[in-house]
mmCIF file of C-alpha atoms in Angstrom:
data_model
loop_
_atom_site.group_PDB
_atom_site.id
_atom_site.type_symbol
_atom_site.label_atom_id
_atom_site.label_comp_id
_atom_site.label_asym_id
_atom_site.label_seq_id
_atom_site.Cartn_x
_atom_site.Cartn_y
_atom_site.Cartn_z
ATOM 1 C CA MET D 1 49.702 -19.122 120.472
ATOM 2 C CA THR D 2 53.321 -20.208 120.237
ATOM 3 C CA SER D 3 55.204 -22.990 118.471
ATOM 4 C CA ASP D 4 58.815 -23.882 117.802
ATOM 5 C CA ALA D 5 60.810 -25.369 114.933
ATOM 6 C CA HIS D 6 64.479 -26.074 114.379
ATOM 7 C CA VAL D 7 64.410 -24.349 110.974
ATOM 8 C CA VAL D 8 61.816 -21.696 110.140
ATOM 9 C CA VAL D 9 61.595 -20.360 106.588
ATOM 10 C CA ILE D 10 59.783 -17.087 105.929
ATOM 11 C CA GLY D 11 58.526 -17.187 102.351
ATOM 12 C CA ALA D 12 56.744 -19.900 100.381
ATOM 13 C CA GLY D 13 58.151 -19.124 96.947
ATOM 14 C CA ILE D 14 60.597 -21.110 94.843
ATOM 15 C CA ALA D 15 63.566 -20.545 97.182
ATOM 16 C CA GLY D 16 61.799 -21.270 100.467
ATOM 17 C CA VAL D 17 59.927 -24.342 99.266
ATOM 18 C CA ALA D 18 63.000 -25.795 97.535
ATOM 19 C CA LEU D 19 64.985 -25.392 100.749
ATOM 20 C CA ALA D 20 62.290 -27.034 102.893
ATOM 21 C CA ARG D 21 61.864 -29.891 100.441
ATOM 22 C CA ARG D 22 65.613 -30.593 100.325
ATOM 23 C CA LEU D 23 65.916 -30.379 104.106
ATOM 24 C CA GLY D 24 63.093 -32.909 104.409
ATOM 25 C CA GLU D 25 64.987 -35.269 102.128
ATOM 26 C CA LEU D 26 68.016 -34.880 104.417
ATOM 27 C CA GLY D 27 65.966 -35.601 107.536
ATOM 28 C CA VAL D 28 65.768 -32.041 108.856
ATOM 29 C CA PRO D 29 62.189 -30.771 109.319
ATOM 30 C CA ALA D 30 61.511 -27.175 108.366
ATOM 31 C CA LEU D 31 58.474 -24.979 108.933
ATOM 32 C CA VAL D 32 57.601 -22.700 105.998
ATOM 33 C CA VAL D 33 55.563 -19.566 106.697
ATOM 34 C CA GLY D 34 53.934 -17.848 103.712
ATOM 35 C CA GLU D 35 51.300 -15.145 103.551
ATOM 36 C CA GLU D 36 49.675 -15.911 100.174
ATOM 37 C CA GLU D 37 46.420 -17.868 100.325
ATOM 38 C CA HIS D 38 47.363 -19.959 97.290
ATOM 39 C CA PRO D 39 49.476 -23.119 97.522
ATOM 40 C CA PRO D 40 53.124 -22.398 96.662
ATOM 41 C CA TYR D 41 53.570 -21.883 92.919
ATOM 42 C CA ASN D 42 56.217 -21.229 90.297
ATOM 43 C CA ARG D 43 56.149 -17.463 89.826
ATOM 44 C CA VAL D 44 58.112 -17.761 86.580
ATOM 45 C CA LEU D 45 55.015 -19.273 84.902
ATOM 46 C CA LEU D 46 52.453 -16.638 85.930
ATOM 47 C CA ALA D 47 52.401 -15.218 82.396
ATOM 48 C CA GLU D 48 51.293 -18.637 81.125
ATOM 49 C CA VAL D 49 48.383 -18.564 83.581
ATOM 50 C CA LEU D 50 47.485 -15.041 82.451
ATOM 51 C CA ALA D 51 47.616 -16.147 78.804
ATOM 52 C CA GLY D 52 45.143 -18.943 79.608
ATOM 53 C CA ARG D 53 47.542 -21.741 78.744
ATOM 54 C CA TYR D 54 47.906 -23.115 82.273
ATOM 55 C CA ALA D 55 45.431 -23.404 85.101
ATOM 56 C CA PRO D 56 46.799 -22.082 88.420
ATOM 57 C CA GLU D 57 47.142 -25.568 89.865
ATOM 58 C CA VAL D 58 49.404 -26.618 86.987
ATOM 59 C CA ILE D 59 52.191 -24.308 88.198
ATOM 60 C CA ALA D 60 52.020 -25.464 91.829
ATOM 61 C CA LEU D 61 55.389 -26.342 93.340
ATOM 62 C CA PRO D 62 56.063 -29.905 94.549
ATOM 63 C CA GLY D 63 54.943 -30.266 98.143
ATOM 64 C CA THR D 64 57.074 -30.389 101.269
ATOM 65 C CA ALA D 65 56.924 -32.797 104.197
ATOM 66 C CA THR D 66 54.817 -30.319 106.164
ATOM 67 C CA GLU D 67 52.255 -27.937 104.744
ATOM 68 C CA PRO D 68 53.266 -24.255 104.819
ATOM 69 C CA VAL D 69 51.719 -22.165 107.577
ATOM 70 C CA ARG D 70 49.663 -19.307 106.187
ATOM 71 C CA ALA D 71 50.540 -16.209 108.188
ATOM 72 C CA ARG D 72 52.050 -12.772 107.743
ATOM 73 C CA VAL D 73 55.229 -12.332 109.743
ATOM 74 C CA THR D 74 55.339 -8.865 111.294
ATOM 75 C CA GLY D 75 58.565 -8.946 113.272
ATOM 76 C CA ILE D 76 61.664 -10.833 114.348
ATOM 77 C CA ASP D 77 62.834 -10.923 117.961
ATOM 78 C CA ARG D 78 66.504 -11.805 117.503
ATOM 79 C CA ALA D 79 67.273 -11.948 121.210
ATOM 80 C CA ALA D 80 64.522 -14.478 121.934
ATOM 81 C CA ARG D 81 64.860 -16.095 118.512
ATOM 82 C CA ARG D 82 61.156 -15.835 117.764
ATOM 83 C CA VAL D 83 59.095 -14.431 114.927
ATOM 84 C CA ARG D 84 55.777 -12.660 115.444
ATOM 85 C CA CYS D 85 52.820 -13.049 113.094
ATOM 86 C CA ALA D 86 49.893 -10.731 112.438
ATOM 87 C CA ASP D 87 47.429 -13.252 113.910
ATOM 88 C CA GLY D 88 49.260 -13.233 117.253
ATOM 89 C CA THR D 89 51.175 -16.452 116.649
ATOM 90 C CA GLU D 90 54.791 -16.586 117.768
ATOM 91 C CA ILE D 91 57.209 -19.143 116.359
ATOM 92 C CA GLY D 92 60.560 -19.962 117.914
ATOM 93 C CA TYR D 93 63.493 -20.929 115.715
ATOM 94 C CA GLY D 94 66.934 -22.446 115.931
ATOM 95 C CA THR D 95 67.790 -21.129 112.472
ATOM 96 C CA LEU D 96 65.666 -18.581 110.633
ATOM 97 C CA VAL D 97 65.811 -18.354 106.851
ATOM 98 C CA LEU D 98 64.568 -15.260 105.041
ATOM 99 C CA ALA D 99 63.196 -16.180 101.624
ATOM 100 C CA THR D 100 60.891 -13.190 101.426
ATOM 101 C CA GLY D 101 61.373 -12.570 97.695
ATOM 102 C CA SER D 102 60.745 -9.173 96.168
ATOM 103 C CA ASN D 103 58.050 -6.579 95.678
ATOM 104 C CA PRO D 104 56.994 -4.975 92.396
ATOM 105 C CA VAL D 105 58.337 -1.504 91.736
ATOM 106 C CA LEU D 106 55.448 0.951 91.441
ATOM 107 C CA PRO D 107 56.595 3.963 89.408
ATOM 108 C CA PRO D 108 55.967 7.528 90.632
ATOM 109 C CA LEU D 109 53.108 8.288 88.229
ATOM 110 C CA ARG D 110 50.727 11.153 88.913
ATOM 111 C CA GLY D 111 47.293 9.862 89.801
ATOM 112 C CA LEU D 112 48.489 6.330 90.516
ATOM 113 C CA PHE D 113 47.320 6.255 94.118
ATOM 114 C CA GLY D 114 44.197 7.600 95.740
ATOM 115 C CA ALA D 115 43.893 8.861 99.307
ATOM 116 C CA ASP D 116 43.714 5.244 100.561
ATOM 117 C CA ARG D 117 47.008 4.393 98.780
ATOM 118 C CA ARG D 118 45.277 1.715 96.732
ATOM 119 C CA LEU D 119 45.688 1.267 93.014
ATOM 120 C CA PRO D 120 42.682 2.455 90.997
ATOM 121 C CA GLU D 121 40.378 -0.094 89.410
ATOM 122 C CA GLY D 122 41.966 -1.359 86.209
ATOM 123 C CA VAL D 123 45.575 -0.720 87.338
ATOM 124 C CA HIS D 124 47.456 -3.917 88.169
ATOM 125 C CA ALA D 125 50.867 -4.928 89.381
ATOM 126 C CA PHE D 126 52.002 -8.298 88.036
ATOM 127 C CA ARG D 127 53.877 -10.201 90.703
ATOM 128 C CA THR D 128 51.612 -12.595 92.616
ATOM 129 C CA MET D 129 48.964 -15.182 91.782
ATOM 130 C CA ASP D 130 46.319 -12.742 93.048
ATOM 131 C CA ASP D 131 47.696 -10.098 90.654
ATOM 132 C CA CYS D 132 47.562 -12.608 87.823
ATOM 133 C CA LEU D 133 44.038 -13.857 88.526
ATOM 134 C CA GLY D 134 42.718 -10.315 89.007
ATOM 135 C CA LEU D 135 44.172 -9.284 85.680
ATOM 136 C CA ALA D 136 42.810 -12.426 83.991
ATOM 137 C CA ARG D 137 39.320 -11.590 85.256
ATOM 138 C CA ALA D 138 39.599 -8.017 84.010
ATOM 139 C CA VAL D 139 40.917 -8.659 80.500
ATOM 140 C CA ARG D 140 38.593 -9.530 77.635
ATOM 141 C CA PRO D 141 38.908 -9.668 73.848
ATOM 142 C CA GLY D 142 39.103 -6.117 72.532
ATOM 143 C CA ALA D 143 40.025 -4.562 75.873
ATOM 144 C CA ARG D 144 42.597 -1.758 75.671
ATOM 145 C CA ALA D 145 45.665 -2.386 77.810
ATOM 146 C CA VAL D 146 48.845 -0.388 78.443
ATOM 147 C CA VAL D 147 51.866 -2.255 79.798
ATOM 148 C CA VAL D 148 54.369 0.053 81.502
ATOM 149 C CA GLY D 149 57.846 -1.452 81.255
ATOM 150 C CA GLY D 150 59.597 -3.398 78.516
ATOM 151 C CA GLY D 151 61.843 -5.728 80.487
ATOM 152 C CA LEU D 152 61.411 -9.477 80.784
ATOM 153 C CA LEU D 153 58.227 -9.139 82.836
ATOM 154 C CA GLY D 154 56.687 -6.463 80.615
ATOM 155 C CA VAL D 155 57.345 -8.429 77.429
ATOM 156 C CA SER D 156 55.803 -11.548 79.005
ATOM 157 C CA ALA D 157 52.748 -9.617 80.216
ATOM 158 C CA ALA D 158 52.203 -7.927 76.845
ATOM 159 C CA ARG D 159 52.411 -11.242 75.024
ATOM 160 C CA ALA D 160 49.980 -12.870 77.485
ATOM 161 C CA LEU D 161 47.435 -10.045 77.179
ATOM 162 C CA ALA D 162 47.655 -10.186 73.388
ATOM 163 C CA ALA D 163 47.007 -13.928 73.587
ATOM 164 C CA ARG D 164 43.783 -13.097 75.465
ATOM 165 C CA GLY D 165 42.694 -10.821 72.625
ATOM 166 C CA ALA D 166 43.471 -7.456 74.215
ATOM 167 C CA GLN D 167 44.642 -4.424 72.238
ATOM 168 C CA VAL D 168 48.023 -3.920 73.873
ATOM 169 C CA VAL D 169 50.367 -0.943 73.943
ATOM 170 C CA LEU D 170 53.766 -1.505 75.559
ATOM 171 C CA ALA D 171 55.588 1.622 76.759
ATOM 172 C CA GLN D 172 59.315 1.286 77.470
ATOM 173 C CA GLN D 173 61.353 4.197 78.813
ATOM 174 C CA SER D 174 64.740 3.008 77.483
ATOM 175 C CA GLU D 175 65.734 2.716 73.845
ATOM 176 C CA ARG D 176 65.030 -1.006 73.441
ATOM 177 C CA LEU D 177 63.158 -3.924 74.961
ATOM 178 C CA MET D 178 64.893 -6.132 77.541
ATOM 179 C CA GLU D 179 67.965 -3.913 77.401
ATOM 180 C CA ARG D 180 69.564 -5.670 80.391
ATOM 181 C CA GLN D 181 69.682 -9.035 78.631
ATOM 182 C CA LEU D 182 69.669 -8.352 74.886
ATOM 183 C CA ASP D 183 71.767 -6.494 72.337
ATOM 184 C CA PRO D 184 70.079 -4.227 69.740
ATOM 185 C CA VAL D 185 69.644 -6.938 67.092
ATOM 186 C CA SER D 186 68.039 -9.520 69.381
ATOM 187 C CA SER D 187 65.911 -6.851 71.055
ATOM 188 C CA GLY D 188 64.683 -5.839 67.608
ATOM 189 C CA LEU D 189 63.602 -9.430 66.948
ATOM 190 C CA VAL D 190 61.611 -9.475 70.188
ATOM 191 C CA ARG D 191 59.975 -6.201 69.188
ATOM 192 C CA ARG D 192 59.096 -7.622 65.767
ATOM 193 C CA HIS D 193 57.650 -10.688 67.428
ATOM 194 C CA LEU D 194 55.372 -8.601 69.661
ATOM 195 C CA THR D 195 54.357 -6.378 66.762
ATOM 196 C CA GLY D 196 53.404 -9.505 64.834
ATOM 197 C CA LEU D 197 51.051 -10.418 67.674
ATOM 198 C CA GLY D 198 49.387 -7.014 67.415
ATOM 199 C CA VAL D 199 51.223 -5.324 70.297
ATOM 200 C CA GLU D 200 51.984 -1.641 69.686
ATOM 201 C CA VAL D 201 55.495 -1.041 71.034
ATOM 202 C CA HIS D 202 56.789 2.413 72.014
ATOM 203 C CA THR D 203 60.404 2.730 73.186
ATOM 204 C CA GLU D 204 62.045 5.862 74.624
ATOM 205 C CA THR D 205 58.590 6.658 75.952
ATOM 206 C CA ARG D 206 57.739 7.540 79.536
ATOM 207 C CA VAL D 207 54.290 7.294 81.058
ATOM 208 C CA ARG D 208 53.867 10.185 83.474
ATOM 209 C CA ASP D 209 50.193 10.315 84.410
ATOM 210 C CA VAL D 210 47.293 7.957 85.115
ATOM 211 C CA ARG D 211 43.862 9.500 84.541
ATOM 212 C CA CYS D 212 40.895 8.041 86.421
ATOM 213 C CA ALA D 213 37.168 8.658 86.603
ATOM 214 C CA GLY D 214 34.887 7.147 89.213
ATOM 215 C CA GLY D 215 37.855 5.354 90.773
ATOM 216 C CA ALA D 216 38.743 3.505 87.570
ATOM 217 C CA VAL D 217 41.527 4.138 85.053
ATOM 218 C CA ARG D 218 40.461 5.765 81.792
ATOM 219 C CA SER D 219 43.727 6.815 80.151
ATOM 220 C CA VAL D 220 47.447 7.355 80.602
ATOM 221 C CA GLU D 221 49.424 10.379 79.505
ATOM 222 C CA LEU D 222 52.905 10.131 78.052
ATOM 223 C CA ALA D 223 55.735 12.569 78.752
ATOM 224 C CA ASP D 224 55.189 14.237 75.362
ATOM 225 C CA GLY D 225 51.563 14.945 76.268
ATOM 226 C CA TYR D 226 50.061 12.205 74.077
ATOM 227 C CA ARG D 227 47.133 10.443 75.755
ATOM 228 C CA LEU D 228 46.271 6.771 75.418
ATOM 229 C CA ASP D 229 42.727 5.734 76.317
ATOM 230 C CA THR D 230 42.786 2.425 78.144
ATOM 231 C CA ASP D 231 40.776 -0.045 80.190
ATOM 232 C CA LEU D 232 43.770 -1.654 81.894
ATOM 233 C CA VAL D 233 47.241 -0.596 82.986
ATOM 234 C CA VAL D 234 49.829 -3.235 83.909
ATOM 235 C CA LEU D 235 52.843 -2.064 85.908
ATOM 236 C CA ALA D 236 55.872 -4.171 84.942
ATOM 237 C CA CYS D 237 58.653 -1.858 86.088
ATOM 238 C CA GLY D 238 60.863 -4.398 87.808
ATOM 239 C CA VAL D 239 61.113 -5.666 91.363
ATOM 240 C CA ARG D 240 62.865 -4.660 94.563
ATOM 241 C CA PRO D 241 64.141 -7.098 97.231
ATOM 242 C CA ARG D 242 61.719 -7.426 100.101
ATOM 243 C CA THR D 243 63.915 -6.457 103.028
ATOM 244 C CA GLY D 244 61.551 -4.762 105.469
ATOM 245 C CA LEU D 245 61.650 -7.501 108.116
ATOM 246 C CA ALA D 246 65.431 -7.664 107.935
ATOM 247 C CA GLU D 247 65.838 -3.907 108.259
ATOM 248 C CA GLU D 248 63.440 -3.672 111.200
ATOM 249 C CA ALA D 249 65.365 -6.478 112.900
ATOM 250 C CA GLY D 250 68.633 -4.564 112.485
ATOM 251 C CA LEU D 251 70.264 -6.903 109.952
ATOM 252 C CA ALA D 252 72.790 -5.530 107.464
ATOM 253 C CA VAL D 253 70.969 -4.536 104.280
ATOM 254 C CA ARG D 254 72.051 -2.723 101.129
ATOM 255 C CA THR D 255 70.023 -3.466 98.040
ATOM 256 C CA GLY D 256 69.210 -6.873 99.539
ATOM 257 C CA VAL D 257 69.950 -8.650 102.806
ATOM 258 C CA LEU D 258 73.717 -9.105 102.919
ATOM 259 C CA VAL D 259 74.879 -12.731 103.084
ATOM 260 C CA ASP D 260 78.251 -14.491 103.022
ATOM 261 C CA ASP D 261 79.235 -17.726 101.252
ATOM 262 C CA GLU D 262 77.264 -19.709 103.853
ATOM 263 C CA LEU D 263 74.176 -17.558 103.143
ATOM 264 C CA ARG D 264 74.546 -16.189 106.679
ATOM 265 C CA THR D 265 73.330 -12.677 107.444
ATOM 266 C CA SER D 266 74.898 -10.358 110.026
ATOM 267 C CA ASP D 267 73.077 -12.503 112.616
ATOM 268 C CA PRO D 268 74.626 -16.011 112.804
ATOM 269 C CA TYR D 269 71.203 -17.553 113.464
ATOM 270 C CA ILE D 270 69.573 -15.986 110.386
ATOM 271 C CA ARG D 271 70.223 -16.897 106.745
ATOM 272 C CA ALA D 272 68.773 -15.442 103.544
ATOM 273 C CA ILE D 273 68.260 -16.891 100.057
ATOM 274 C CA GLY D 274 66.513 -16.008 96.812
ATOM 275 C CA ASP D 275 65.409 -12.607 95.580
ATOM 276 C CA CYS D 276 65.859 -10.890 98.957
ATOM 277 C CA ALA D 277 69.506 -11.929 99.387
ATOM 278 C CA GLN D 278 72.550 -9.969 98.237
ATOM 279 C CA HIS D 279 75.689 -12.071 97.840
ATOM 280 C CA ASP D 280 79.046 -10.589 96.893
ATOM 281 C CA GLY D 281 77.349 -7.403 95.678
ATOM 282 C CA THR D 282 74.763 -9.182 93.523
ATOM 283 C CA VAL D 283 70.994 -9.564 93.873
ATOM 284 C CA TYR D 284 70.056 -12.116 91.236
ATOM 285 C CA GLY D 285 66.254 -12.083 91.152
ATOM 286 C CA LEU D 286 66.187 -15.309 89.104
ATOM 287 C CA ALA D 287 65.047 -18.864 89.779
ATOM 288 C CA ALA D 288 68.331 -20.655 89.056
ATOM 289 C CA PRO D 289 70.406 -18.798 91.695
ATOM 290 C CA ALA D 290 67.578 -19.208 94.228
ATOM 291 C CA LEU D 291 67.548 -22.973 93.699
ATOM 292 C CA GLU D 292 71.333 -23.182 93.913
ATOM 293 C CA GLN D 293 71.345 -21.178 97.141
ATOM 294 C CA ALA D 294 68.627 -23.422 98.582
ATOM 295 C CA GLY D 295 70.671 -26.515 97.778
ATOM 296 C CA VAL D 296 73.832 -25.172 99.391
ATOM 297 C CA LEU D 297 72.007 -23.988 102.500
ATOM 298 C CA ALA D 298 70.182 -27.310 102.911
ATOM 299 C CA THR D 299 73.531 -29.115 102.871
ATOM 300 C CA LEU D 300 74.966 -26.725 105.448
ATOM 301 C CA LEU D 301 71.981 -26.929 107.791
ATOM 302 C CA ALA D 302 71.845 -30.702 107.576
ATOM 303 C CA ASP D 303 75.606 -30.956 108.209
ATOM 304 C CA GLY D 304 75.937 -33.137 105.153
ATOM 305 C CA ASP D 305 78.937 -31.138 104.015
ATOM 306 C CA ALA D 306 80.216 -28.483 106.371
ATOM 307 C CA ALA D 307 82.501 -27.249 103.609
ATOM 308 C CA ALA D 308 79.628 -26.401 101.250
ATOM 309 C CA ARG D 309 79.726 -22.798 100.067
ATOM 310 C CA TYR D 310 77.732 -20.621 97.696
ATOM 311 C CA THR D 311 80.151 -18.795 95.390
ATOM 312 C CA GLY D 312 77.674 -17.227 92.970
ATOM 313 C CA THR D 313 75.648 -18.312 89.956
ATOM 314 C CA ARG D 314 76.355 -17.684 86.309
ATOM 315 C CA ALA D 315 72.685 -17.408 85.441
ATOM 316 C CA LEU D 316 71.155 -17.844 82.003
ATOM 317 C CA THR D 317 67.852 -16.139 81.158
ATOM 318 C CA ARG D 318 65.511 -18.282 79.058
ATOM 319 C CA LEU D 319 62.177 -17.102 77.666
ATOM 320 C CA THR D 320 59.822 -18.802 75.244
ATOM 321 C CA LEU D 321 57.190 -16.526 73.735
ATOM 322 C CA THR D 322 54.165 -18.128 72.119
ATOM 323 C CA GLY D 323 51.141 -16.359 70.721
ATOM 324 C CA GLY D 324 47.472 -17.032 70.074
ATOM 325 C CA GLY D 325 45.753 -19.850 71.860
ATOM 326 C CA PHE D 326 43.180 -18.135 74.084
ATOM 327 C CA PRO D 327 39.831 -19.911 74.101
ATOM 328 C CA GLY D 328 37.997 -19.048 70.916
ATOM 329 C CA GLY D 329 41.033 -17.216 69.556
ATOM 330 C CA GLY D 330 43.319 -17.862 66.638
ATOM 331 C CA GLY D 331 46.883 -18.978 66.375
ATOM 332 C CA THR D 332 47.937 -22.580 65.860
ATOM 333 C CA PRO D 333 51.290 -24.237 65.331
ATOM 334 C CA ALA D 334 50.390 -24.601 61.662
ATOM 335 C CA ASP D 335 50.283 -20.847 61.176
ATOM 336 C CA THR D 336 53.581 -19.536 59.866
ATOM 337 C CA ASP D 337 55.217 -16.197 59.297
ATOM 338 C CA ALA D 338 58.141 -15.704 56.965
ATOM 339 C CA ASP D 339 59.809 -13.360 59.444
ATOM 340 C CA ALA D 340 59.279 -15.275 62.654
ATOM 341 C CA GLY D 341 58.862 -18.974 61.942
ATOM 342 C CA PRO D 342 55.718 -20.440 63.536
ATOM 343 C CA ARG D 343 53.341 -17.553 64.069
ATOM 344 C CA GLY D 344 53.635 -16.105 67.531
ATOM 345 C CA PHE D 345 56.552 -18.315 68.602
ATOM 346 C CA LEU D 346 59.925 -17.007 69.698
ATOM 347 C CA ASP D 347 62.540 -18.683 71.870
ATOM 348 C CA LEU D 348 65.451 -16.782 73.380
ATOM 349 C CA ALA D 349 68.309 -17.336 75.768
ATOM 350 C CA ALA D 350 70.685 -14.681 77.099
ATOM 351 C CA PHE D 351 73.665 -14.943 79.402
ATOM 352 C CA GLY D 352 76.490 -12.731 80.601
ATOM 353 C CA ASP D 353 77.250 -9.515 78.750
ATOM 354 C CA PRO D 354 76.477 -9.606 75.012
ATOM 355 C CA GLU D 355 78.124 -6.209 74.445
ATOM 356 C CA THR D 356 81.643 -6.356 73.035
ATOM 357 C CA ARG D 357 84.884 -4.683 74.121
ATOM 358 C CA PRO D 358 88.027 -4.012 72.097
ATOM 359 C CA GLY D 359 89.906 -7.266 71.635
ATOM 360 C CA ASP D 360 86.880 -9.534 72.075
ATOM 361 C CA ASP D 361 86.198 -12.333 69.619
ATOM 362 C CA VAL D 362 82.627 -12.444 68.366
ATOM 363 C CA VAL D 363 80.787 -15.138 66.461
ATOM 364 C CA GLN D 364 77.518 -13.869 65.046
ATOM 365 C CA LEU D 365 74.991 -15.650 62.833
ATOM 366 C CA ALA D 366 71.708 -14.172 61.608
ATOM 367 C CA ASP D 367 68.949 -15.467 59.344
ATOM 368 C CA ALA D 368 66.432 -12.736 58.555
ATOM 369 C CA THR D 369 64.085 -15.143 56.777
ATOM 370 C CA ARG D 370 63.766 -17.472 59.737
ATOM 371 C CA GLY D 371 64.021 -14.691 62.311
ATOM 372 C CA THR D 372 66.955 -16.326 64.080
ATOM 373 C CA TYR D 373 70.017 -14.693 65.603
ATOM 374 C CA ARG D 374 72.978 -16.121 67.501
ATOM 375 C CA LYS D 375 75.834 -14.188 69.007
ATOM 376 C CA VAL D 376 78.558 -15.283 71.406
ATOM 377 C CA VAL D 377 81.291 -13.073 72.868
ATOM 378 C CA VAL D 378 84.639 -14.620 73.823
ATOM 379 C CA ARG D 379 87.227 -12.799 75.928
ATOM 380 C CA GLU D 380 90.594 -14.373 76.669
ATOM 381 C CA ASP D 381 89.343 -17.742 75.379
ATOM 382 C CA ARG D 382 86.311 -17.734 77.682
ATOM 383 C CA VAL D 383 82.659 -17.300 76.772
ATOM 384 C CA VAL D 384 81.613 -14.098 78.579
ATOM 385 C CA GLY D 385 78.192 -13.489 77.066
ATOM 386 C CA GLY D 386 75.775 -14.247 74.338
ATOM 387 C CA VAL D 387 72.239 -14.144 73.066
ATOM 388 C CA LEU D 388 70.336 -16.695 71.009
ATOM 389 C CA VAL D 389 66.976 -16.041 69.356
ATOM 390 C CA GLY D 390 64.912 -18.510 67.343
ATOM 391 C CA GLU D 391 63.800 -22.104 67.733
ATOM 392 C CA LEU D 392 66.524 -23.268 70.095
ATOM 393 C CA GLY D 393 65.541 -26.681 71.398
ATOM 394 C CA THR D 394 68.085 -26.734 74.216
ATOM 395 C CA VAL D 395 71.060 -24.492 74.846
ATOM 396 C CA GLY D 396 73.020 -27.138 76.688
ATOM 397 C CA ALA D 397 76.448 -26.895 75.054
ATOM 398 C CA LEU D 398 76.684 -23.118 75.175
ATOM 399 C CA ALA D 399 75.239 -22.997 78.678
ATOM 400 C CA ARG D 400 77.913 -25.374 79.900
ATOM 401 C CA ALA D 401 80.659 -23.334 78.227
ATOM 402 C CA TRP D 402 79.326 -20.193 79.909
ATOM 403 C CA GLU D 403 78.779 -21.741 83.329
ATOM 404 C CA ALA D 404 82.194 -23.427 83.413
ATOM 405 C CA ALA D 405 84.047 -20.098 83.003
ATOM 406 C CA GLU D 406 86.981 -22.133 81.741
ATOM 407 C CA PRO D 407 89.101 -21.630 78.608
ATOM 408 C CA LEU D 408 87.533 -23.101 75.490
ATOM 409 C CA PRO D 409 89.324 -26.081 73.970
ATOM 410 C CA ASP D 410 91.523 -25.504 70.959
ATOM 411 C CA GLY D 411 90.031 -25.891 67.526
ATOM 412 C CA GLY D 412 87.540 -23.054 67.384
ATOM 413 C CA PRO D 413 84.419 -24.878 68.671
ATOM 414 C CA LEU D 414 82.191 -21.787 68.774
ATOM 415 C CA LEU D 415 80.822 -22.088 65.264
ATOM 416 C CA HIS D 416 79.993 -25.721 65.993
ATOM 417 C CA LEU D 417 78.248 -24.733 69.223
ATOM 418 C CA LEU D 418 76.207 -22.073 67.459
ATOM 419 C CA THR D 419 75.153 -24.244 64.554
ATOM 420 C CA ASN D 420 74.565 -27.416 66.575
ATOM 421 C CA ASP D 421 73.228 -26.091 69.843
ATOM 422 C CA GLY D 422 70.595 -28.737 70.350
ATOM 423 C CA GLY D 423 73.129 -31.073 71.909
ATOM 424 C CA SER D 424 72.883 -31.979 75.535
#
């Protein structure tokens, strides 16, 4: 079976669907090909589904003019400008867009894979809706769970499992949680938040072994020989751009698929956006850059503005952590904690580099009673990084100062921004 489309998008995640939707608005039809059986969804909100706060359909992405085709693309014939699918379908394209996303990193743990290269029962990655729903079915109040990895994904997974009543241990190899986004003080507040939800946090700890019996996980062993009995293991060790199709097709790939300011790969008929794309040395792996890339590429492909270019995104990481709330469980907004405000609630935003260099100006405010912390780093009159923890409302003013990358106005506005950062 064969078909043809002017624009074919491989990948039905945030980037691919946003591109197709915008192209439809501009009068350019696009065919989206995705291999997941679920309707396209917002991957950022999977932890809320795992926690039981959202049903899967709540995080569905707005639809496109044409329904995505469910198929697994197995190859790209660049000479014929066709893609091959596992079911035998071939699709011709005028322009092909790779929005293939990323795969979870599976750490090299002893005992992780059996002879069939499948994860043992009870061991879960946490990347797709299937991963999320499988984990939700497996978890129960009182279940013992070990989360491997203390980055953004690991913190979100640990919080969600705790909300479902599991006894959670989080093992992080580096010295603090979310070390890529947070400084030591803000990371400590996140750790205190998780501890308050009952999560046992271990930093500078490496899991080296998964022990199974009867094909199911029974324990993990740490590098120091200590063993943790467990019913579930969640692998939250980061993601890696999904570049297999691009590599097999002979496109230029480093960490991700290399693209220029027009999101063009080394093949002029193939573009790439989202988690799989590497622009100017950077793979973002965040929703905001993916959406910005989709908007620029839609404009280029629709010829609405031939001068449109993607020059990079100054991305801000935002995470709201809430606790309690699983059916039959405790935790309400009325519950309070002197160290963390409303029990189980923590809001944070991080951008740029919060670490300081000689000569930097730093504004730093902390309130131990309320569990809030705000820090902004200024270098040569420009905001270069910061981290905010607490009940934030919005972070509009600071986000604009960061994204503009322009000198701050005279008059020392930083203290005002930090103390009045609900303004839009």
